[in-house]
């Protein structure tokens, strides 16, 4: 199949390129625009208690005041607010309300802090548009207006709250995307220049993948709108890295084999046909593993991950199609001039370092397997210290952003949970008005829960069927202590609800509690489904039942080592309270799926060498010699491009960038280079049971290996005489 694809593309390169350009124009021109949503609650299904509570609040208390933005005042000298300062705060609050800013429904004064150094203005916005860009725009206007109104006073005012966080997150995302994009381009360009010493080859993947990126983003927009998925700005940064990192990997897989076929004596066009024929299966299998793993995220209960999975799957699928059609078409048109001005492509390098590594694996496979395995196990020990943090807003932007400064200062000035109180909604189950005589006792029981600062009955619905009890926790909403406390509040709220009533607990801590539950569900669902599907792909590629088991065991160890190293670096080294809650899921998919690419490339090459008649140990040694440079180059570029995410300046992308880049480095330089080939050499022919894929096939077009190169070259040259695609360009 892949030989037919190669023949077709090389025979009609211009039409292939034109088809891609037409597709790009059509898709980009018609793709819908997607607003980003930064509201954490929108990522949970309607079945979770916190979402049920939010829906109940909208029905029972449609005019309830929930601030979307908070203006925090303090004196410029840090002292206690004077009577004049308080008059200025009241004036600013009144004038701000008179401006009738879009999305703003109410502007009311807040409570001063107990120490007299802070005061607040609370702004309510339309709850239907929570997390949407229009509220971020409103926050921008509010921030400008409140600062303008405070000019000439002794007040320093900052705007925080969810709408301001959405604004700051939006700005941070744009800056992060720019830095990630520039860093990715520079790394790919410089690395390819060093590897090939050919400017055309260094620039070509950036141009071609840029075209693929435009198409992929358009297809993602279609899929997101069609299936009603949630859009999030953080996904754009990840997409940049996936498209250019994975795309460059597949480009390298193809170009290394194309260069190898030219050195073996193939004519240029036939060299590309043979390259697609031989490496196409490995690229397709590798991409298939990544696509299926990402699609497994569709089983997630979190909207953020549900959106990320199909988006990344579409990106990788588009990259795969480009790797098998667009790239071969363009390179076949250019021919060997693509390597200009370097002449090194004309001679076979000795690959001394990789040859030496190959000889080491060949001579001592047991020692190599044990040593590399122990390194992975040692790093995996760090996973026992893993803790999660759930504040997606603060994790998506630097702590220096104004809304984050407000959040930190409010925690110090007020009760830590005051900025995001928990609400317990008590509703009658028979539709009759509630009996209010038990409200005081019920509030007392809620207030007595460990971790609760105070609890009070704040309002009753107009029809008297629902009561709202405001519970203020002692801890900031996203902390582990707050999540534990809200779990206890739920227990008491449900157990002590008066007869004939039902209790629902809402608020940010309740949302984080449900997110934690959802993530644990994803661990039990997404992980095994992705693993089984990847094993099926490996089994189909290798025609083996045995090899997929130890290949998946190796990438599983790689995942454990990556998570352990990330815990040690960020929790132990930098003192983070925990890692972002979705990081293990994302890490698992990237490390297991993309890390499998290198195992696939190495094991496929090992099978080729075995089919040349080599014994398992010799095949492992030769595979490392020939495929080692490709794996090293691809692994370095992909790891480095993911590392650019650390430039974004926020906890989420910094942790993700380190974790995925470290995991890919482990996959390429530990698993694929040493662990997998040494295990395969030790297991021997049994690794290919029951298909015996390592046995020589009389009709096989063996185009690699030192003994088979001349024979394969001869076969390919003979085929040129009968194949119009093989004519010399």
mmCIF file of N, CA, C and O in Angstrom, residues 10 63 98 108 224 248 269 390 406 422 439 456 467 545 689:
data_model
loop_
_atom_site.group_PDB
_atom_site.id
_atom_site.type_symbol
_atom_site.label_atom_id
_atom_site.label_comp_id
_atom_site.label_asym_id
_atom_site.label_seq_id
_atom_site.Cartn_x
_atom_site.Cartn_y
_atom_site.Cartn_z
ATOM 1 N N UNK A 10 4.868 10.533 -6.234
ATOM 2 C CA UNK A 10 6.086 10.899 -6.975
ATOM 3 C C UNK A 10 5.779 11.064 -8.462
ATOM 4 O O UNK A 10 6.389 11.892 -9.140
ATOM 5 N N UNK A 63 -31.704 36.535 40.550
ATOM 6 C CA UNK A 63 -31.089 37.856 40.776
ATOM 7 C C UNK A 63 -30.019 37.820 41.859
ATOM 8 O O UNK A 63 -29.593 38.864 42.356
ATOM 9 N N UNK A 98 -22.694 53.818 37.065
ATOM 10 C CA UNK A 98 -23.398 54.705 36.129
ATOM 11 C C UNK A 98 -22.897 54.577 34.696
ATOM 12 O O UNK A 98 -23.531 55.085 33.768
ATOM 13 N N UNK A 108 -21.777 47.088 43.347
ATOM 14 C CA UNK A 108 -22.141 47.368 44.740
ATOM 15 C C UNK A 108 -20.882 47.418 45.606
ATOM 16 O O UNK A 108 -19.856 46.827 45.265
ATOM 17 N N UNK A 224 -14.951 21.009 16.556
ATOM 18 C CA UNK A 224 -15.345 21.585 17.843
ATOM 19 C C UNK A 224 -16.780 22.112 17.794
ATOM 20 O O UNK A 224 -17.571 21.896 18.714
ATOM 21 N N UNK A 248 7.896 17.449 12.222
ATOM 22 C CA UNK A 248 9.333 17.373 11.947
ATOM 23 C C UNK A 248 9.861 15.967 12.175
ATOM 24 O O UNK A 248 10.749 15.495 11.460
ATOM 25 N N UNK A 269 13.923 9.755 -7.894
ATOM 26 C CA UNK A 269 12.491 9.538 -7.722
ATOM 27 C C UNK A 269 12.204 8.165 -7.125
ATOM 28 O O UNK A 269 11.327 8.014 -6.265
ATOM 29 N N UNK A 390 -5.851 22.350 41.615
ATOM 30 C CA UNK A 390 -6.996 22.437 40.714
ATOM 31 C C UNK A 390 -7.303 23.849 40.227
ATOM 32 O O UNK A 390 -8.299 24.038 39.532
ATOM 33 N N UNK A 406 -4.424 40.277 43.069
ATOM 34 C CA UNK A 406 -5.651 40.519 43.839
ATOM 35 C C UNK A 406 -6.036 39.272 44.620
ATOM 36 O O UNK A 406 -6.390 39.341 45.808
ATOM 37 N N UNK A 422 -18.562 28.864 49.602
ATOM 38 C CA UNK A 422 -19.326 27.671 49.243
ATOM 39 C C UNK A 422 -20.796 27.915 49.585
ATOM 40 O O UNK A 422 -21.098 28.537 50.602
ATOM 41 N N UNK A 439 -33.595 26.202 60.371
ATOM 42 C CA UNK A 439 -32.483 26.816 59.630
ATOM 43 C C UNK A 439 -31.282 27.114 60.530
ATOM 44 O O UNK A 439 -30.133 26.881 60.151
ATOM 45 N N UNK A 456 -23.941 30.664 57.447
ATOM 46 C CA UNK A 456 -25.161 31.399 57.786
ATOM 47 C C UNK A 456 -26.189 31.205 56.678
ATOM 48 O O UNK A 456 -25.837 30.955 55.515
ATOM 49 N N UNK A 467 -33.512 27.371 50.141
ATOM 50 C CA UNK A 467 -32.744 28.273 51.011
ATOM 51 C C UNK A 467 -31.269 28.168 50.655
ATOM 52 O O UNK A 467 -30.763 27.081 50.342
ATOM 53 N N UNK A 545 2.263 -11.177 19.189
ATOM 54 C CA UNK A 545 1.512 -11.053 20.432
ATOM 55 C C UNK A 545 2.439 -10.711 21.584
ATOM 56 O O UNK A 545 2.045 -10.058 22.549
ATOM 57 N N UNK A 689 6.604 -14.045 18.072
ATOM 58 C CA UNK A 689 5.563 -15.087 18.028
ATOM 59 C C UNK A 689 4.167 -14.452 18.043
ATOM 60 O O UNK A 689 3.955 -13.445 18.725
#
